[in-house]
Amino acid sequence: MDEHANTPSFHVKQPAASTVSEVEEGRSAASAPAPAPPAEHPADDSPSQGQSSGETAPAATDPFDFDTPLARELADLTARRRALEGVDVTLSGRTRVMTVSNQKGGVGKTTTTVNTAAALASVGARVLVIDLDPQGNASTALGVPHTADTPSVYDVLIDDFPISDIIQVSPESPNLLCAPSTIHLAGAEIELVSQVAREHRLRTALEEYLAAHGDQLDFVLIDCPPSLGLLTINAFVAAHEVFIPIQCEYYALEGLSQLLGTVRMIQKHLNPGLRVSTILLTMYDGRTNLAQQVAQEVREHFPHEVMRTVIPRSVRVSEAPSFGQTVIAYDGNSAGGIAYREAAVEIIQRGERAAIDEEGAR
């Protein structure tokens, strides 16, 4: 993070005028309707009303022409799906603790946490999701009960419960574990103020758990609330890496600078080993100028941290939580499902390269 000591200033150009309308939110390539066949022409050869005999009628679109944007998208999805079926990943054997954070709401933190966790589990990684958001959406998406009387992260932070006492296995996969959140966590910000070592409560509990079960876990993903309060600080202190999802819109860039300032403060005073390792572009629509400009800006400022994979807007990703599932279980072959599976593979491969570099440095 030293290389980014100066907080970047982002400037996005005004998008050029476009004749293409905004893409409907949630539309995925895999679920887009096929183009309708053109209307039949009148039987007679006389020009239509308002058309002079000298004008040439526009050529009708061939409904069976496979060289169309939709056909190319479907072919691309098929190729990516086949590539994922043949991918071979090697887990490093060490537990990577990543906090998924961005103080701006609506950028896809919880969606990214649960879908990345499920995608990692689908390739054989054993993953623990710690739901640190009082809303409990990650617990819902993983199909884990989190009623008011359920043992939860609140009990770990306030009453010193061991994490092993609150962990539940997601019905989606035996490799997918969850430490759920309950509504009681909403009051934890105030209650933590009077606690001893209030910033280190989660780290202490997690280190005790990993000392006993670390060889059984490949990843710990901590889902943070959309704020920079004590819950998020606990997540930063407990983690090794910061995983930042960024929505491809201008307001998301404004919040990034504040988040990086907080990370530097944590590095200086509480957790020197913390680093921003992963930035994932979410809700991406390549047909809008703004999304392309935001992606370009972020890649220029963080060339090593930004992932190649981008997460598109997808109806399937939005629908999955209503069924108590991640998109991997709900429709893993949709555009969103494939993107999160690719992101999981890239995260594992980047970790392998980082481990090799560390060994070489020694």
Tab-separated table of C-alpha atoms in Angstrom, residues 20-333:
chain	number	residue	atom	x	y	z
A	20	VAL	CA	-27.808	3.288	-27.710
A	21	SER	CA	-30.305	3.342	-24.849
A	22	GLU	CA	-29.248	2.388	-21.292
A	23	VAL	CA	-29.241	-1.364	-20.771
A	24	GLU	CA	-32.051	-2.557	-18.544
A	25	GLU	CA	-30.649	-3.256	-15.057
A	26	GLY	CA	-30.229	-6.917	-14.307
A	27	ARG	CA	-30.232	-8.137	-17.918
A	28	SER	CA	-27.817	-11.027	-18.392
A	29	ALA	CA	-26.532	-12.328	-21.670
A	30	ALA	CA	-27.572	-15.867	-20.823
A	31	SER	CA	-31.195	-14.898	-20.242
A	32	ALA	CA	-31.716	-12.283	-22.954
A	33	PRO	CA	-34.659	-13.008	-25.272
A	34	ALA	CA	-33.966	-14.026	-28.836
A	35	PRO	CA	-34.558	-11.311	-31.445
A	36	ALA	CA	-38.080	-11.336	-32.901
A	37	PRO	CA	-38.404	-12.199	-36.603
A	38	PRO	CA	-39.116	-9.249	-38.907
A	39	ALA	CA	-42.682	-8.520	-39.904
A	40	GLU	CA	-43.810	-9.968	-43.206
A	41	HIS	CA	-43.868	-7.590	-46.169
A	42	PRO	CA	-47.084	-6.903	-48.092
A	43	ALA	CA	-47.710	-9.198	-50.995
A	44	ASP	CA	-47.758	-6.386	-53.555
A	45	ASP	CA	-44.601	-4.629	-54.669
A	46	SER	CA	-46.011	-1.100	-54.340
A	47	PRO	CA	-44.089	1.243	-52.042
A	48	SER	CA	-45.473	1.696	-48.532
A	49	GLN	CA	-47.286	4.869	-47.520
A	50	GLY	CA	-44.932	7.814	-47.162
A	51	GLN	CA	-42.143	6.160	-49.199
A	52	SER	CA	-41.350	7.434	-52.638
A	53	SER	CA	-40.854	4.985	-55.452
A	54	GLY	CA	-37.253	6.084	-55.769
A	55	GLU	CA	-36.275	5.142	-52.215
A	56	THR	CA	-34.722	1.811	-51.382
A	57	ALA	CA	-36.392	-0.124	-48.565
A	58	PRO	CA	-34.053	-1.074	-45.717
A	59	ALA	CA	-32.857	-4.679	-45.727
A	60	ALA	CA	-34.660	-6.937	-43.292
A	61	THR	CA	-32.624	-8.548	-40.505
A	62	ASP	CA	-32.184	-12.268	-41.003
A	63	PRO	CA	-33.464	-13.975	-37.818
A	64	PHE	CA	-31.129	-16.880	-38.503
A	65	ASP	CA	-28.025	-14.716	-38.774
A	66	PHE	CA	-25.713	-15.915	-35.984
A	67	ASP	CA	-23.300	-13.004	-36.414
A	68	THR	CA	-25.219	-10.795	-33.978
A	69	PRO	CA	-24.258	-9.272	-30.613
A	70	LEU	CA	-26.494	-11.736	-28.763
A	71	ALA	CA	-25.055	-14.726	-30.594
A	72	ARG	CA	-21.517	-13.525	-29.897
A	73	GLU	CA	-22.346	-13.111	-26.186
A	74	LEU	CA	-23.762	-16.624	-25.996
A	75	ALA	CA	-20.737	-18.049	-27.807
A	76	ASP	CA	-18.446	-16.205	-25.391
A	77	LEU	CA	-20.344	-17.574	-22.372
A	78	THR	CA	-20.120	-21.095	-23.771
A	79	ALA	CA	-16.366	-20.788	-24.296
A	80	ARG	CA	-15.845	-19.411	-20.767
A	81	ARG	CA	-18.016	-22.161	-19.285
A	82	ARG	CA	-15.925	-24.835	-21.011
A	83	ALA	CA	-12.703	-23.163	-19.875
A	84	LEU	CA	-13.912	-23.279	-16.262
A	85	GLU	CA	-14.746	-26.962	-16.574
A	86	GLY	CA	-11.141	-27.688	-17.474
A	87	VAL	CA	-9.449	-25.335	-15.018
A	88	ASP	CA	-7.028	-26.826	-12.512
A	89	VAL	CA	-6.313	-24.863	-9.337
A	90	THR	CA	-3.876	-25.577	-6.530
A	91	LEU	CA	-4.629	-24.323	-3.034
A	92	SER	CA	-1.666	-22.938	-1.112
A	93	GLY	CA	-2.468	-24.758	2.129
A	94	ARG	CA	-2.484	-21.555	4.178
A	95	THR	CA	-5.578	-19.719	5.381
A	96	ARG	CA	-6.159	-16.375	3.695
A	97	VAL	CA	-8.249	-13.947	5.765
A	98	MET	CA	-9.903	-11.323	3.555
A	99	THR	CA	-12.235	-8.552	4.647
A	100	VAL	CA	-14.716	-7.490	1.959
A	101	SER	CA	-15.243	-3.805	2.578
A	102	ASN	CA	-16.424	-0.541	1.086
A	103	GLN	CA	-18.140	2.038	3.251
A	104	LYS	CA	-20.432	2.984	0.355
A	105	GLY	CA	-23.637	0.974	0.303
A	106	GLY	CA	-24.961	-0.770	-2.781
A	107	VAL	CA	-21.624	-1.663	-4.380
A	108	GLY	CA	-22.115	-5.426	-4.015
A	109	LYS	CA	-20.188	-6.258	-0.826
A	110	THR	CA	-22.480	-8.994	0.463
A	111	THR	CA	-23.230	-10.281	-3.030
A	112	THR	CA	-19.514	-10.483	-3.756
A	113	THR	CA	-18.756	-12.115	-0.396
A	114	VAL	CA	-21.262	-14.951	-0.635
A	115	ASN	CA	-20.881	-15.641	-4.357
A	116	THR	CA	-17.088	-15.598	-4.207
A	117	ALA	CA	-17.200	-17.892	-1.163
A	118	ALA	CA	-19.548	-20.313	-2.930
A	119	ALA	CA	-17.420	-20.233	-6.081
A	120	LEU	CA	-14.288	-20.972	-4.042
A	121	ALA	CA	-16.091	-23.854	-2.325
A	122	SER	CA	-17.171	-25.226	-5.715
A	123	VAL	CA	-13.523	-25.745	-6.739
A	124	GLY	CA	-12.642	-27.524	-3.501
A	125	ALA	CA	-11.661	-24.695	-1.136
A	126	ARG	CA	-13.019	-24.755	2.406
A	127	VAL	CA	-14.394	-21.306	3.196
A	128	LEU	CA	-15.690	-19.576	6.319
A	129	VAL	CA	-17.897	-16.501	5.863
A	130	ILE	CA	-18.113	-14.202	8.891
A	131	ASP	CA	-21.239	-12.064	8.601
A	132	LEU	CA	-20.344	-8.820	10.362
A	133	ASP	CA	-23.252	-6.832	8.909
A	134	PRO	CA	-26.230	-6.406	11.308
A	135	GLN	CA	-28.594	-6.792	8.331
A	136	GLY	CA	-27.555	-10.450	8.105
A	137	ASN	CA	-27.898	-10.629	4.330
A	138	ALA	CA	-24.895	-12.914	3.922
A	139	SER	CA	-26.454	-15.381	6.360
A	140	THR	CA	-29.692	-15.281	4.372
A	141	ALA	CA	-27.933	-15.893	1.051
A	142	LEU	CA	-26.088	-18.887	2.491
A	143	GLY	CA	-29.315	-20.393	3.808
A	144	VAL	CA	-28.210	-20.176	7.445
A	145	PRO	CA	-30.734	-19.435	10.248
A	146	HIS	CA	-30.045	-16.141	11.995
A	147	THR	CA	-33.024	-15.391	14.205
A	148	ALA	CA	-32.630	-13.286	17.340
A	149	ASP	CA	-31.955	-16.316	19.554
A	150	THR	CA	-29.305	-17.837	17.234
A	151	PRO	CA	-25.714	-17.794	18.575
A	152	SER	CA	-23.960	-15.242	16.393
A	153	VAL	CA	-20.970	-12.960	15.874
A	154	TYR	CA	-22.494	-10.653	18.472
A	155	ASP	CA	-21.858	-13.289	21.154
A	156	VAL	CA	-18.252	-13.619	19.970
A	157	LEU	CA	-17.569	-9.880	20.134
A	158	ILE	CA	-19.429	-9.036	23.335
A	159	ASP	CA	-19.596	-12.241	25.386
A	160	ASP	CA	-16.340	-13.942	24.298
A	161	PHE	CA	-18.026	-16.977	22.726
A	162	PRO	CA	-15.627	-19.182	20.712
A	163	ILE	CA	-16.258	-18.915	16.975
A	164	SER	CA	-16.578	-22.701	16.823
A	165	ASP	CA	-19.765	-22.419	18.930
A	166	ILE	CA	-21.587	-20.266	16.393
A	167	ILE	CA	-20.441	-21.686	13.040
A	168	GLN	CA	-23.073	-23.333	10.852
A	169	VAL	CA	-22.620	-25.332	7.655
A	170	SER	CA	-24.412	-23.887	4.641
A	171	PRO	CA	-26.842	-26.346	3.014
A	172	GLU	CA	-25.289	-25.327	-0.281
A	173	SER	CA	-21.959	-27.083	0.295
A	174	PRO	CA	-20.132	-28.902	3.098
A	175	ASN	CA	-17.118	-26.728	2.218
A	176	LEU	CA	-19.061	-23.537	2.958
A	177	LEU	CA	-19.290	-22.412	6.598
A	178	CYS	CA	-20.933	-19.328	8.065
A	179	ALA	CA	-20.647	-17.400	11.331
A	180	PRO	CA	-24.060	-15.685	11.201
A	181	SER	CA	-25.171	-12.219	12.173
A	182	THR	CA	-28.323	-11.347	14.117
A	183	ILE	CA	-30.182	-8.130	14.851
A	184	HIS	CA	-28.310	-7.864	18.171
A	185	LEU	CA	-25.196	-6.914	16.211
A	186	ALA	CA	-26.796	-3.530	15.495
A	187	GLY	CA	-26.060	-2.504	19.085
A	188	ALA	CA	-22.541	-3.889	19.132
A	189	GLU	CA	-21.017	-0.607	17.894
A	190	ILE	CA	-22.082	1.082	21.142
A	191	GLU	CA	-21.350	-1.870	23.413
A	192	LEU	CA	-17.842	-2.318	22.007
A	193	VAL	CA	-16.851	1.176	23.142
A	194	SER	CA	-16.494	0.025	26.751
A	195	GLN	CA	-14.862	-3.337	25.928
A	196	VAL	CA	-11.201	-4.049	26.607
A	197	ALA	CA	-9.149	-4.210	23.376
A	198	ARG	CA	-12.289	-3.320	21.448
A	199	GLU	CA	-10.555	-3.216	18.041
A	200	HIS	CA	-9.010	-6.667	18.532
A	201	ARG	CA	-12.040	-8.676	19.669
A	202	LEU	CA	-12.654	-10.424	16.362
A	203	ARG	CA	-8.957	-10.986	15.678
A	204	THR	CA	-8.421	-12.690	19.054
A	205	ALA	CA	-11.406	-14.998	18.530
A	206	LEU	CA	-10.403	-15.803	14.946
A	207	GLU	CA	-6.780	-16.552	15.864
A	208	GLU	CA	-7.966	-18.969	18.548
A	209	TYR	CA	-10.219	-20.701	16.032
A	210	LEU	CA	-7.531	-20.902	13.338
A	211	ALA	CA	-5.012	-22.272	15.844
A	212	ALA	CA	-7.326	-25.237	16.285
A	213	HIS	CA	-8.891	-25.485	12.812
A	214	GLY	CA	-6.619	-23.490	10.498
A	215	ASP	CA	-5.551	-26.559	8.536
A	216	GLN	CA	-9.217	-27.119	7.622
A	217	LEU	CA	-9.760	-23.661	6.109
A	218	ASP	CA	-8.427	-22.134	2.922
A	219	PHE	CA	-10.281	-18.809	3.093
A	220	VAL	CA	-12.022	-16.620	5.652
A	221	LEU	CA	-14.173	-13.895	4.082
A	222	ILE	CA	-15.516	-11.181	6.403
A	223	ASP	CA	-18.591	-9.305	5.171
A	224	CYS	CA	-18.551	-5.761	6.562
A	225	PRO	CA	-21.365	-3.249	7.091
A	226	PRO	CA	-21.486	-0.153	4.848
A	227	SER	CA	-19.681	2.064	7.357
A	228	LEU	CA	-16.258	2.634	8.904
A	229	GLY	CA	-17.257	2.028	12.523
A	230	LEU	CA	-15.914	-0.392	15.127
A	231	LEU	CA	-17.317	-3.465	13.374
A	232	THR	CA	-15.408	-2.656	10.192
A	233	ILE	CA	-12.276	-1.773	12.174
A	234	ASN	CA	-12.500	-5.178	13.888
A	235	ALA	CA	-12.646	-6.775	10.449
A	236	PHE	CA	-9.574	-4.828	9.252
A	237	VAL	CA	-7.581	-5.767	12.341
A	238	ALA	CA	-8.501	-9.447	11.976
A	239	ALA	CA	-7.693	-9.691	8.254
A	240	HIS	CA	-4.550	-10.098	6.182
A	241	GLU	CA	-6.039	-8.711	2.980
A	242	VAL	CA	-8.641	-6.132	1.974
A	243	PHE	CA	-10.991	-7.147	-0.843
A	244	ILE	CA	-12.773	-4.086	-2.285
A	245	PRO	CA	-15.765	-4.425	-4.618
A	246	ILE	CA	-16.344	-1.250	-6.653
A	247	GLN	CA	-19.536	-0.505	-8.497
A	248	CYS	CA	-18.780	0.931	-11.932
A	249	GLU	CA	-20.353	4.302	-11.202
A	250	TYR	CA	-18.843	7.646	-10.264
A	251	TYR	CA	-19.978	7.807	-6.628
A	252	ALA	CA	-18.143	4.566	-5.901
A	253	LEU	CA	-14.859	6.271	-6.797
A	254	GLU	CA	-15.458	9.052	-4.306
A	255	GLY	CA	-15.832	6.565	-1.453
A	256	LEU	CA	-12.690	4.653	-2.411
A	257	SER	CA	-10.345	7.441	-1.328
A	258	GLN	CA	-11.885	7.539	2.142
A	259	LEU	CA	-11.622	3.770	2.446
A	260	LEU	CA	-7.942	3.794	1.505
A	261	GLY	CA	-7.304	6.470	4.140
A	262	THR	CA	-8.869	4.210	6.768
A	263	VAL	CA	-6.753	1.268	5.615
A	264	ARG	CA	-3.597	3.363	5.997
A	265	MET	CA	-4.651	4.340	9.518
A	266	ILE	CA	-5.196	0.663	10.409
A	267	GLN	CA	-1.803	-0.227	8.939
A	268	LYS	CA	-0.075	2.441	10.981
A	269	HIS	CA	-1.705	1.849	14.356
A	270	LEU	CA	-3.379	-1.560	14.542
A	271	ASN	CA	-2.420	-4.032	11.790
A	272	PRO	CA	0.840	-3.381	9.910
A	273	GLY	CA	0.407	-6.559	7.866
A	274	LEU	CA	-2.864	-5.459	6.264
A	275	ARG	CA	-2.772	-4.803	2.529
A	276	VAL	CA	-5.222	-4.110	-0.266
A	277	SER	CA	-4.787	-7.198	-2.416
A	278	THR	CA	-7.955	-7.399	-4.494
A	279	ILE	CA	-10.257	-4.905	-6.208
A	280	LEU	CA	-13.226	-6.286	-8.122
A	281	LEU	CA	-15.327	-4.244	-10.549
A	282	THR	CA	-19.019	-5.054	-10.093
A	283	MET	CA	-22.302	-4.205	-11.842
A	284	TYR	CA	-20.321	-3.609	-15.026
A	285	ASP	CA	-22.065	-2.725	-18.269
A	286	GLY	CA	-19.560	-2.370	-21.076
A	287	ARG	CA	-22.109	-0.663	-23.314
A	288	THR	CA	-22.130	2.493	-21.199
A	289	ASN	CA	-19.350	5.061	-21.441
A	290	LEU	CA	-19.338	5.692	-17.682
A	291	ALA	CA	-18.686	2.064	-16.754
A	292	GLN	CA	-15.755	1.907	-19.162
A	293	GLN	CA	-14.293	5.170	-17.851
A	294	VAL	CA	-14.613	4.108	-14.200
A	295	ALA	CA	-12.953	0.781	-14.961
A	296	GLN	CA	-10.121	2.558	-16.791
A	297	GLU	CA	-9.585	5.026	-13.929
A	298	VAL	CA	-9.409	2.298	-11.296
A	299	ARG	CA	-7.066	0.132	-13.381
A	300	GLU	CA	-4.724	3.070	-13.949
A	301	HIS	CA	-4.442	3.837	-10.227
A	302	PHE	CA	-4.326	0.191	-9.057
A	303	PRO	CA	-2.804	-1.861	-11.877
A	304	HIS	CA	-1.783	-4.763	-9.624
A	305	GLU	CA	-4.815	-4.937	-7.353
A	306	VAL	CA	-7.668	-4.770	-9.896
A	307	MET	CA	-8.766	-8.188	-11.109
A	308	ARG	CA	-9.087	-9.035	-14.785
A	309	THR	CA	-12.514	-10.497	-14.098
A	310	VAL	CA	-15.439	-8.070	-13.955
A	311	ILE	CA	-18.913	-8.841	-12.638
A	312	PRO	CA	-21.727	-7.804	-15.007
A	313	ARG	CA	-25.216	-6.783	-14.063
A	314	SER	CA	-27.241	-9.981	-13.945
A	315	VAL	CA	-30.825	-10.883	-13.149
A	316	ARG	CA	-29.724	-14.264	-11.800
A	317	VAL	CA	-27.379	-12.644	-9.261
A	318	SER	CA	-30.249	-10.470	-8.010
A	319	GLU	CA	-32.754	-13.342	-7.873
A	320	ALA	CA	-30.610	-15.892	-6.029
A	321	PRO	CA	-30.876	-14.438	-2.457
A	322	SER	CA	-34.683	-14.619	-2.558
A	323	PHE	CA	-34.275	-18.400	-2.775
A	324	GLY	CA	-31.743	-18.476	0.071
A	325	GLN	CA	-28.987	-19.357	-2.383
A	326	THR	CA	-25.905	-17.931	-4.004
A	327	VAL	CA	-25.871	-17.527	-7.769
A	328	ILE	CA	-23.491	-20.502	-7.960
A	329	ALA	CA	-26.224	-22.820	-6.655
A	330	TYR	CA	-29.113	-20.958	-8.271
A	331	ASP	CA	-27.697	-20.710	-11.800
A	332	GLY	CA	-23.955	-21.230	-11.957
A	333	ASN	CA	-23.961	-21.126	-15.759
